[in-house]
């Protein structure tokens, strides 16, 4: 058969034309939400919480953080006074004995927290000072802080690693919190007040929302506590711990244990802000006297009530100056 005849030849359809559009729907594994949200894919979800933050940190040129955490219950003076007034008003207008007891309990808690209003202001002030410093040409150029292996790893593939010694580089070091309320909100707020600066929030899924002062591109939410804590600590070049409850103390002792066991840098600067609180809650020196910790563990804690002292200590330690 010649080629023209072949073109004219009728081709018989091997199946019913009506069935030609019929098919069986399929779903790719990485688009199967039932699988991804199930127990079988837990390892996949964990890997996502390692790899996605790393990718985003590199994309945003973050080499390290100054980690600040403390109580979620703290308020500024205005919020504290407003909350107290509202509770007092409700207490007067409520007739139910049961509800009055609940309101009174909440009012008593608020009154106990008044001392934290000053800490709220100091957290905001300290964060703003630190962020202003990180925005300086000296720090942004990478000349002020001697990079640790962690920071070098974060920089791989980022704009920072390709920029060399340019006069003006992105902000490489940012204030980081758990992104929640209280003293963390104060720290994010202080950092946000510096023109052009960014700050970070790394929250767990228990937080309903992050506070409004976190830079959107650096707002992370973790499902797993251990991946949240990994990223908060892994990239930290300095840590400031304000007074707080069980969660704050748990995080503090994890940091101290990691330092003691050599899993974190031995020279990582740790500031305990709020001398009276930390001295009353824990007798650090007595722990050393009784041999449960070393004297060097106590000596490496910097405890202060003053913003300027905390700021100078962090800057001097990070720039390798003598103090």
JSON list of C-alpha atoms in Angstrom, two decimals, residues 108-314:
[
{"chain": "A", "resi": 108, "resn": "UNK", "atom": "CA", "xyz": [-5.51, 37.38, 92.15]},
{"chain": "A", "resi": 109, "resn": "UNK", "atom": "CA", "xyz": [-3.28, 35.94, 89.40]},
{"chain": "A", "resi": 110, "resn": "UNK", "atom": "CA", "xyz": [-3.16, 39.27, 87.58]},
{"chain": "A", "resi": 111, "resn": "UNK", "atom": "CA", "xyz": [-2.20, 41.12, 90.74]},
{"chain": "A", "resi": 112, "resn": "UNK", "atom": "CA", "xyz": [0.65, 38.67, 91.34]},
{"chain": "A", "resi": 113, "resn": "UNK", "atom": "CA", "xyz": [2.06, 39.43, 87.88]},
{"chain": "A", "resi": 114, "resn": "UNK", "atom": "CA", "xyz": [2.39, 43.18, 88.31]},
{"chain": "A", "resi": 115, "resn": "UNK", "atom": "CA", "xyz": [6.14, 42.89, 88.96]},
{"chain": "A", "resi": 116, "resn": "UNK", "atom": "CA", "xyz": [6.60, 41.54, 85.43]},
{"chain": "A", "resi": 117, "resn": "UNK", "atom": "CA", "xyz": [5.48, 44.80, 83.82]},
{"chain": "A", "resi": 118, "resn": "UNK", "atom": "CA", "xyz": [8.97, 46.22, 84.32]},
{"chain": "A", "resi": 119, "resn": "UNK", "atom": "CA", "xyz": [10.52, 43.09, 82.79]},
{"chain": "A", "resi": 120, "resn": "UNK", "atom": "CA", "xyz": [8.23, 43.46, 79.79]},
{"chain": "A", "resi": 121, "resn": "UNK", "atom": "CA", "xyz": [9.63, 46.94, 79.16]},
{"chain": "A", "resi": 122, "resn": "UNK", "atom": "CA", "xyz": [13.21, 45.75, 79.65]},
{"chain": "A", "resi": 123, "resn": "UNK", "atom": "CA", "xyz": [12.76, 42.82, 77.26]},
{"chain": "A", "resi": 124, "resn": "UNK", "atom": "CA", "xyz": [11.51, 45.24, 74.63]},
{"chain": "A", "resi": 125, "resn": "UNK", "atom": "CA", "xyz": [14.39, 47.64, 75.25]},
{"chain": "A", "resi": 126, "resn": "UNK", "atom": "CA", "xyz": [17.08, 44.94, 75.24]},
{"chain": "A", "resi": 127, "resn": "UNK", "atom": "CA", "xyz": [15.78, 43.39, 72.03]},
{"chain": "A", "resi": 128, "resn": "UNK", "atom": "CA", "xyz": [15.76, 46.77, 70.32]},
{"chain": "A", "resi": 129, "resn": "UNK", "atom": "CA", "xyz": [19.37, 47.48, 71.38]},
{"chain": "A", "resi": 130, "resn": "UNK", "atom": "CA", "xyz": [20.57, 44.08, 70.19]},
{"chain": "A", "resi": 131, "resn": "UNK", "atom": "CA", "xyz": [18.74, 44.41, 66.87]},
{"chain": "A", "resi": 132, "resn": "UNK", "atom": "CA", "xyz": [20.16, 47.89, 66.31]},
{"chain": "A", "resi": 133, "resn": "UNK", "atom": "CA", "xyz": [23.63, 46.39, 66.80]},
{"chain": "A", "resi": 134, "resn": "UNK", "atom": "CA", "xyz": [22.93, 43.52, 64.37]},
{"chain": "A", "resi": 135, "resn": "UNK", "atom": "CA", "xyz": [21.95, 46.10, 61.76]},
{"chain": "A", "resi": 136, "resn": "UNK", "atom": "CA", "xyz": [25.29, 47.90, 62.02]},
{"chain": "A", "resi": 137, "resn": "UNK", "atom": "CA", "xyz": [27.66, 47.70, 59.05]},
{"chain": "A", "resi": 138, "resn": "UNK", "atom": "CA", "xyz": [30.23, 45.93, 61.22]},
{"chain": "A", "resi": 139, "resn": "UNK", "atom": "CA", "xyz": [27.91, 43.03, 62.03]},
{"chain": "A", "resi": 140, "resn": "UNK", "atom": "CA", "xyz": [26.20, 42.85, 58.64]},
{"chain": "A", "resi": 141, "resn": "UNK", "atom": "CA", "xyz": [29.56, 42.63, 56.89]},
{"chain": "A", "resi": 142, "resn": "UNK", "atom": "CA", "xyz": [30.42, 39.59, 58.98]},
{"chain": "A", "resi": 143, "resn": "UNK", "atom": "CA", "xyz": [33.53, 41.23, 60.42]},
{"chain": "A", "resi": 144, "resn": "UNK", "atom": "CA", "xyz": [32.27, 41.63, 63.98]},
{"chain": "A", "resi": 145, "resn": "UNK", "atom": "CA", "xyz": [31.22, 38.07, 64.78]},
{"chain": "A", "resi": 146, "resn": "UNK", "atom": "CA", "xyz": [33.49, 35.12, 64.20]},
{"chain": "A", "resi": 147, "resn": "UNK", "atom": "CA", "xyz": [31.29, 32.52, 62.53]},
{"chain": "A", "resi": 148, "resn": "UNK", "atom": "CA", "xyz": [30.77, 29.18, 64.21]},
{"chain": "A", "resi": 149, "resn": "UNK", "atom": "CA", "xyz": [30.30, 25.95, 62.18]},
{"chain": "A", "resi": 150, "resn": "UNK", "atom": "CA", "xyz": [26.53, 26.24, 62.63]},
{"chain": "A", "resi": 151, "resn": "UNK", "atom": "CA", "xyz": [26.44, 29.67, 61.02]},
{"chain": "A", "resi": 152, "resn": "UNK", "atom": "CA", "xyz": [28.71, 28.49, 58.21]},
{"chain": "A", "resi": 153, "resn": "UNK", "atom": "CA", "xyz": [26.30, 25.62, 57.52]},
{"chain": "A", "resi": 154, "resn": "UNK", "atom": "CA", "xyz": [23.30, 27.94, 57.46]},
{"chain": "A", "resi": 155, "resn": "UNK", "atom": "CA", "xyz": [25.11, 30.25, 55.05]},
{"chain": "A", "resi": 156, "resn": "UNK", "atom": "CA", "xyz": [25.75, 27.56, 52.41]},
{"chain": "A", "resi": 157, "resn": "UNK", "atom": "CA", "xyz": [23.81, 28.41, 49.27]},
{"chain": "A", "resi": 158, "resn": "UNK", "atom": "CA", "xyz": [22.59, 31.73, 50.64]},
{"chain": "A", "resi": 159, "resn": "UNK", "atom": "CA", "xyz": [23.16, 35.20, 49.27]},
{"chain": "A", "resi": 160, "resn": "UNK", "atom": "CA", "xyz": [25.57, 35.84, 52.14]},
{"chain": "A", "resi": 161, "resn": "UNK", "atom": "CA", "xyz": [27.99, 33.14, 51.02]},
{"chain": "A", "resi": 162, "resn": "UNK", "atom": "CA", "xyz": [28.11, 34.67, 47.54]},
{"chain": "A", "resi": 163, "resn": "UNK", "atom": "CA", "xyz": [28.35, 38.29, 48.57]},
{"chain": "A", "resi": 164, "resn": "UNK", "atom": "CA", "xyz": [31.88, 38.23, 49.95]},
{"chain": "A", "resi": 165, "resn": "UNK", "atom": "CA", "xyz": [32.94, 41.39, 51.80]},
{"chain": "A", "resi": 166, "resn": "UNK", "atom": "CA", "xyz": [30.38, 43.74, 50.29]},
{"chain": "A", "resi": 167, "resn": "UNK", "atom": "CA", "xyz": [29.85, 46.92, 52.27]},
{"chain": "A", "resi": 168, "resn": "UNK", "atom": "CA", "xyz": [26.15, 46.29, 52.77]},
{"chain": "A", "resi": 169, "resn": "UNK", "atom": "CA", "xyz": [24.76, 42.84, 53.37]},
{"chain": "A", "resi": 170, "resn": "UNK", "atom": "CA", "xyz": [21.45, 41.53, 54.65]},
{"chain": "A", "resi": 171, "resn": "UNK", "atom": "CA", "xyz": [20.86, 41.34, 58.39]},
{"chain": "A", "resi": 172, "resn": "UNK", "atom": "CA", "xyz": [22.56, 38.06, 59.27]},
{"chain": "A", "resi": 173, "resn": "UNK", "atom": "CA", "xyz": [21.73, 37.86, 62.98]},
{"chain": "A", "resi": 174, "resn": "UNK", "atom": "CA", "xyz": [18.19, 38.30, 64.27]},
{"chain": "A", "resi": 175, "resn": "UNK", "atom": "CA", "xyz": [16.37, 38.19, 67.59]},
{"chain": "A", "resi": 176, "resn": "UNK", "atom": "CA", "xyz": [14.40, 34.95, 67.88]},
{"chain": "A", "resi": 177, "resn": "UNK", "atom": "CA", "xyz": [11.61, 33.99, 70.29]},
{"chain": "A", "resi": 178, "resn": "UNK", "atom": "CA", "xyz": [8.95, 31.28, 70.47]},
{"chain": "A", "resi": 179, "resn": "UNK", "atom": "CA", "xyz": [6.67, 33.83, 68.81]},
{"chain": "A", "resi": 180, "resn": "UNK", "atom": "CA", "xyz": [4.12, 33.82, 71.60]},
{"chain": "A", "resi": 181, "resn": "UNK", "atom": "CA", "xyz": [2.72, 36.39, 74.00]},
{"chain": "A", "resi": 182, "resn": "UNK", "atom": "CA", "xyz": [4.19, 37.93, 77.14]},
{"chain": "A", "resi": 183, "resn": "UNK", "atom": "CA", "xyz": [7.94, 38.56, 77.27]},
{"chain": "A", "resi": 184, "resn": "UNK", "atom": "CA", "xyz": [8.42, 37.03, 73.83]},
{"chain": "A", "resi": 185, "resn": "UNK", "atom": "CA", "xyz": [5.95, 39.47, 72.34]},
{"chain": "A", "resi": 186, "resn": "UNK", "atom": "CA", "xyz": [7.91, 42.26, 74.01]},
{"chain": "A", "resi": 187, "resn": "UNK", "atom": "CA", "xyz": [11.16, 41.02, 72.46]},
{"chain": "A", "resi": 188, "resn": "UNK", "atom": "CA", "xyz": [9.67, 40.75, 68.96]},
{"chain": "A", "resi": 189, "resn": "UNK", "atom": "CA", "xyz": [8.11, 44.19, 69.36]},
{"chain": "A", "resi": 190, "resn": "UNK", "atom": "CA", "xyz": [11.41, 45.78, 70.35]},
{"chain": "A", "resi": 191, "resn": "UNK", "atom": "CA", "xyz": [13.20, 44.24, 67.38]},
{"chain": "A", "resi": 192, "resn": "UNK", "atom": "CA", "xyz": [10.43, 45.32, 64.98]},
{"chain": "A", "resi": 193, "resn": "UNK", "atom": "CA", "xyz": [10.92, 48.96, 65.95]},
{"chain": "A", "resi": 194, "resn": "UNK", "atom": "CA", "xyz": [14.36, 49.08, 64.29]},
{"chain": "A", "resi": 195, "resn": "UNK", "atom": "CA", "xyz": [14.05, 50.37, 60.72]},
{"chain": "A", "resi": 196, "resn": "UNK", "atom": "CA", "xyz": [14.63, 47.67, 58.12]},
{"chain": "A", "resi": 197, "resn": "UNK", "atom": "CA", "xyz": [15.28, 44.97, 60.69]},
{"chain": "A", "resi": 198, "resn": "UNK", "atom": "CA", "xyz": [13.77, 41.52, 60.87]},
{"chain": "A", "resi": 199, "resn": "UNK", "atom": "CA", "xyz": [13.06, 39.19, 63.77]},
{"chain": "A", "resi": 200, "resn": "UNK", "atom": "CA", "xyz": [12.00, 35.57, 64.12]},
{"chain": "A", "resi": 201, "resn": "UNK", "atom": "CA", "xyz": [9.28, 33.54, 65.83]},
{"chain": "A", "resi": 202, "resn": "UNK", "atom": "CA", "xyz": [9.45, 29.75, 66.20]},
{"chain": "A", "resi": 203, "resn": "UNK", "atom": "CA", "xyz": [6.20, 28.60, 67.75]},
{"chain": "A", "resi": 204, "resn": "UNK", "atom": "CA", "xyz": [4.72, 25.22, 68.52]},
{"chain": "A", "resi": 205, "resn": "UNK", "atom": "CA", "xyz": [1.29, 24.11, 67.40]},
{"chain": "A", "resi": 206, "resn": "UNK", "atom": "CA", "xyz": [0.01, 24.88, 70.91]},
{"chain": "A", "resi": 207, "resn": "UNK", "atom": "CA", "xyz": [0.23, 28.60, 70.13]},
{"chain": "A", "resi": 208, "resn": "UNK", "atom": "CA", "xyz": [-3.04, 29.76, 68.60]},
{"chain": "A", "resi": 209, "resn": "UNK", "atom": "CA", "xyz": [-1.30, 32.55, 66.69]},
{"chain": "A", "resi": 210, "resn": "UNK", "atom": "CA", "xyz": [2.08, 34.24, 66.62]},
{"chain": "A", "resi": 211, "resn": "UNK", "atom": "CA", "xyz": [2.32, 37.77, 67.95]},
{"chain": "A", "resi": 212, "resn": "UNK", "atom": "CA", "xyz": [1.96, 40.48, 65.26]},
{"chain": "A", "resi": 213, "resn": "UNK", "atom": "CA", "xyz": [5.56, 41.71, 65.53]},
{"chain": "A", "resi": 214, "resn": "UNK", "atom": "CA", "xyz": [7.24, 38.63, 64.02]},
{"chain": "A", "resi": 215, "resn": "UNK", "atom": "CA", "xyz": [8.59, 39.11, 60.48]},
{"chain": "A", "resi": 216, "resn": "UNK", "atom": "CA", "xyz": [6.24, 37.04, 58.23]},
{"chain": "A", "resi": 217, "resn": "UNK", "atom": "CA", "xyz": [9.03, 35.33, 56.27]},
{"chain": "A", "resi": 218, "resn": "UNK", "atom": "CA", "xyz": [10.63, 34.24, 59.55]},
{"chain": "A", "resi": 219, "resn": "UNK", "atom": "CA", "xyz": [7.47, 33.01, 61.28]},
{"chain": "A", "resi": 220, "resn": "UNK", "atom": "CA", "xyz": [7.76, 29.24, 61.82]},
{"chain": "A", "resi": 221, "resn": "UNK", "atom": "CA", "xyz": [5.22, 26.84, 63.30]},
{"chain": "A", "resi": 222, "resn": "UNK", "atom": "CA", "xyz": [6.31, 23.38, 64.46]},
{"chain": "A", "resi": 223, "resn": "UNK", "atom": "CA", "xyz": [4.13, 20.38, 65.22]},
{"chain": "A", "resi": 224, "resn": "UNK", "atom": "CA", "xyz": [6.87, 18.58, 67.15]},
{"chain": "A", "resi": 225, "resn": "UNK", "atom": "CA", "xyz": [8.40, 20.11, 70.25]},
{"chain": "A", "resi": 226, "resn": "UNK", "atom": "CA", "xyz": [11.81, 18.58, 69.66]},
{"chain": "A", "resi": 227, "resn": "UNK", "atom": "CA", "xyz": [12.14, 20.06, 66.15]},
{"chain": "A", "resi": 228, "resn": "UNK", "atom": "CA", "xyz": [11.08, 23.45, 67.49]},
{"chain": "A", "resi": 229, "resn": "UNK", "atom": "CA", "xyz": [13.67, 23.29, 70.26]},
{"chain": "A", "resi": 230, "resn": "UNK", "atom": "CA", "xyz": [16.31, 21.97, 67.87]},
{"chain": "A", "resi": 231, "resn": "UNK", "atom": "CA", "xyz": [16.00, 24.97, 65.56]},
{"chain": "A", "resi": 232, "resn": "UNK", "atom": "CA", "xyz": [15.69, 27.49, 68.39]},
{"chain": "A", "resi": 233, "resn": "UNK", "atom": "CA", "xyz": [18.93, 26.24, 69.96]},
{"chain": "A", "resi": 234, "resn": "UNK", "atom": "CA", "xyz": [20.90, 25.08, 66.93]},
{"chain": "A", "resi": 235, "resn": "UNK", "atom": "CA", "xyz": [21.22, 28.54, 65.41]},
{"chain": "A", "resi": 236, "resn": "UNK", "atom": "CA", "xyz": [21.57, 30.54, 68.66]},
{"chain": "A", "resi": 237, "resn": "UNK", "atom": "CA", "xyz": [24.78, 32.50, 69.16]},
{"chain": "A", "resi": 238, "resn": "UNK", "atom": "CA", "xyz": [23.55, 33.95, 72.48]},
{"chain": "A", "resi": 239, "resn": "UNK", "atom": "CA", "xyz": [20.61, 33.24, 74.80]},
{"chain": "A", "resi": 240, "resn": "UNK", "atom": "CA", "xyz": [18.69, 35.55, 77.15]},
{"chain": "A", "resi": 241, "resn": "UNK", "atom": "CA", "xyz": [16.32, 33.90, 79.61]},
{"chain": "A", "resi": 242, "resn": "UNK", "atom": "CA", "xyz": [13.74, 36.04, 81.39]},
{"chain": "A", "resi": 243, "resn": "UNK", "atom": "CA", "xyz": [11.72, 34.78, 84.37]},
{"chain": "A", "resi": 244, "resn": "UNK", "atom": "CA", "xyz": [9.10, 32.18, 83.55]},
{"chain": "A", "resi": 245, "resn": "UNK", "atom": "CA", "xyz": [7.39, 29.00, 84.65]},
{"chain": "A", "resi": 246, "resn": "UNK", "atom": "CA", "xyz": [7.89, 25.31, 83.95]},
{"chain": "A", "resi": 247, "resn": "UNK", "atom": "CA", "xyz": [8.35, 25.69, 80.19]},
{"chain": "A", "resi": 248, "resn": "UNK", "atom": "CA", "xyz": [10.93, 28.44, 80.61]},
{"chain": "A", "resi": 249, "resn": "UNK", "atom": "CA", "xyz": [12.85, 26.51, 83.25]},
{"chain": "A", "resi": 250, "resn": "UNK", "atom": "CA", "xyz": [12.66, 23.33, 81.18]},
{"chain": "A", "resi": 251, "resn": "UNK", "atom": "CA", "xyz": [14.21, 25.10, 78.19]},
{"chain": "A", "resi": 252, "resn": "UNK", "atom": "CA", "xyz": [16.87, 26.73, 80.37]},
{"chain": "A", "resi": 253, "resn": "UNK", "atom": "CA", "xyz": [17.97, 23.44, 81.91]},
{"chain": "A", "resi": 254, "resn": "UNK", "atom": "CA", "xyz": [18.06, 21.78, 78.51]},
{"chain": "A", "resi": 255, "resn": "UNK", "atom": "CA", "xyz": [20.48, 24.49, 77.34]},
{"chain": "A", "resi": 256, "resn": "UNK", "atom": "CA", "xyz": [22.63, 24.15, 80.46]},
{"chain": "A", "resi": 257, "resn": "UNK", "atom": "CA", "xyz": [22.71, 20.36, 80.07]},
{"chain": "A", "resi": 258, "resn": "UNK", "atom": "CA", "xyz": [23.68, 20.57, 76.40]},
{"chain": "A", "resi": 259, "resn": "UNK", "atom": "CA", "xyz": [26.51, 22.95, 77.29]},
{"chain": "A", "resi": 260, "resn": "UNK", "atom": "CA", "xyz": [27.66, 20.78, 80.16]},
{"chain": "A", "resi": 261, "resn": "UNK", "atom": "CA", "xyz": [27.73, 17.65, 77.99]},
{"chain": "A", "resi": 262, "resn": "UNK", "atom": "CA", "xyz": [29.51, 19.34, 75.10]},
{"chain": "A", "resi": 263, "resn": "UNK", "atom": "CA", "xyz": [26.57, 19.24, 72.69]},
{"chain": "A", "resi": 264, "resn": "UNK", "atom": "CA", "xyz": [26.53, 23.04, 72.48]},
{"chain": "A", "resi": 265, "resn": "UNK", "atom": "CA", "xyz": [29.41, 25.49, 72.49]},
{"chain": "A", "resi": 266, "resn": "UNK", "atom": "CA", "xyz": [30.96, 25.79, 75.94]},
{"chain": "A", "resi": 267, "resn": "UNK", "atom": "CA", "xyz": [31.38, 29.55, 75.41]},
{"chain": "A", "resi": 268, "resn": "UNK", "atom": "CA", "xyz": [27.74, 30.16, 74.40]},
{"chain": "A", "resi": 269, "resn": "UNK", "atom": "CA", "xyz": [26.74, 33.37, 76.24]},
{"chain": "A", "resi": 270, "resn": "UNK", "atom": "CA", "xyz": [23.75, 32.82, 78.54]},
{"chain": "A", "resi": 271, "resn": "UNK", "atom": "CA", "xyz": [22.13, 35.75, 80.32]},
{"chain": "A", "resi": 272, "resn": "UNK", "atom": "CA", "xyz": [19.63, 35.18, 83.13]},
{"chain": "A", "resi": 273, "resn": "UNK", "atom": "CA", "xyz": [17.68, 38.43, 83.24]},
{"chain": "A", "resi": 274, "resn": "UNK", "atom": "CA", "xyz": [16.04, 39.18, 86.59]},
{"chain": "A", "resi": 275, "resn": "UNK", "atom": "CA", "xyz": [18.56, 38.75, 89.39]},
{"chain": "A", "resi": 276, "resn": "UNK", "atom": "CA", "xyz": [16.08, 38.47, 92.26]},
{"chain": "A", "resi": 277, "resn": "UNK", "atom": "CA", "xyz": [13.98, 35.84, 90.50]},
{"chain": "A", "resi": 278, "resn": "UNK", "atom": "CA", "xyz": [16.83, 33.57, 89.41]},
{"chain": "A", "resi": 279, "resn": "UNK", "atom": "CA", "xyz": [18.65, 33.87, 92.74]},
{"chain": "A", "resi": 280, "resn": "UNK", "atom": "CA", "xyz": [15.49, 33.10, 94.76]},
{"chain": "A", "resi": 281, "resn": "UNK", "atom": "CA", "xyz": [14.24, 30.24, 92.60]},
{"chain": "A", "resi": 282, "resn": "UNK", "atom": "CA", "xyz": [17.58, 28.45, 92.24]},
{"chain": "A", "resi": 283, "resn": "UNK", "atom": "CA", "xyz": [20.57, 28.52, 94.57]},
{"chain": "A", "resi": 284, "resn": "UNK", "atom": "CA", "xyz": [23.19, 28.00, 91.88]},
{"chain": "A", "resi": 285, "resn": "UNK", "atom": "CA", "xyz": [26.17, 28.36, 94.20]},
{"chain": "A", "resi": 286, "resn": "UNK", "atom": "CA", "xyz": [24.80, 25.82, 96.67]},
{"chain": "A", "resi": 287, "resn": "UNK", "atom": "CA", "xyz": [24.46, 23.32, 93.82]},
{"chain": "A", "resi": 288, "resn": "UNK", "atom": "CA", "xyz": [28.19, 23.79, 93.13]},
{"chain": "A", "resi": 289, "resn": "UNK", "atom": "CA", "xyz": [29.02, 23.61, 96.85]},
{"chain": "A", "resi": 290, "resn": "UNK", "atom": "CA", "xyz": [27.22, 20.28, 97.09]},
{"chain": "A", "resi": 291, "resn": "UNK", "atom": "CA", "xyz": [29.03, 18.97, 94.01]},
{"chain": "A", "resi": 292, "resn": "UNK", "atom": "CA", "xyz": [26.00, 18.44, 91.78]},
{"chain": "A", "resi": 293, "resn": "UNK", "atom": "CA", "xyz": [27.40, 20.91, 89.24]},
{"chain": "A", "resi": 294, "resn": "UNK", "atom": "CA", "xyz": [30.84, 22.43, 88.69]},
{"chain": "A", "resi": 295, "resn": "UNK", "atom": "CA", "xyz": [31.90, 25.88, 89.78]},
{"chain": "A", "resi": 296, "resn": "UNK", "atom": "CA", "xyz": [32.54, 26.68, 86.13]},
{"chain": "A", "resi": 297, "resn": "UNK", "atom": "CA", "xyz": [28.86, 26.01, 85.41]},
{"chain": "A", "resi": 298, "resn": "UNK", "atom": "CA", "xyz": [27.94, 28.74, 87.88]},
{"chain": "A", "resi": 299, "resn": "UNK", "atom": "CA", "xyz": [30.65, 31.12, 86.72]},
{"chain": "A", "resi": 300, "resn": "UNK", "atom": "CA", "xyz": [29.41, 30.88, 83.13]},
{"chain": "A", "resi": 301, "resn": "UNK", "atom": "CA", "xyz": [25.98, 32.25, 84.08]},
{"chain": "A", "resi": 302, "resn": "UNK", "atom": "CA", "xyz": [25.59, 36.00, 83.72]},
{"chain": "A", "resi": 303, "resn": "UNK", "atom": "CA", "xyz": [22.78, 37.21, 85.97]},
{"chain": "A", "resi": 304, "resn": "UNK", "atom": "CA", "xyz": [21.63, 40.82, 85.81]},
{"chain": "A", "resi": 305, "resn": "UNK", "atom": "CA", "xyz": [18.74, 43.25, 86.17]},
{"chain": "A", "resi": 306, "resn": "UNK", "atom": "CA", "xyz": [20.16, 45.88, 83.83]},
{"chain": "A", "resi": 307, "resn": "UNK", "atom": "CA", "xyz": [19.55, 46.15, 80.09]},
{"chain": "A", "resi": 308, "resn": "UNK", "atom": "CA", "xyz": [22.90, 47.80, 79.40]},
{"chain": "A", "resi": 309, "resn": "UNK", "atom": "CA", "xyz": [24.81, 45.13, 81.32]},
{"chain": "A", "resi": 310, "resn": "UNK", "atom": "CA", "xyz": [23.09, 42.34, 79.40]},
{"chain": "A", "resi": 311, "resn": "UNK", "atom": "CA", "xyz": [23.67, 44.12, 76.09]},
{"chain": "A", "resi": 312, "resn": "UNK", "atom": "CA", "xyz": [27.36, 44.79, 76.74]},
{"chain": "A", "resi": 313, "resn": "UNK", "atom": "CA", "xyz": [27.93, 41.23, 77.91]},
{"chain": "A", "resi": 314, "resn": "UNK", "atom": "CA", "xyz": [26.40, 39.74, 74.74]}
]
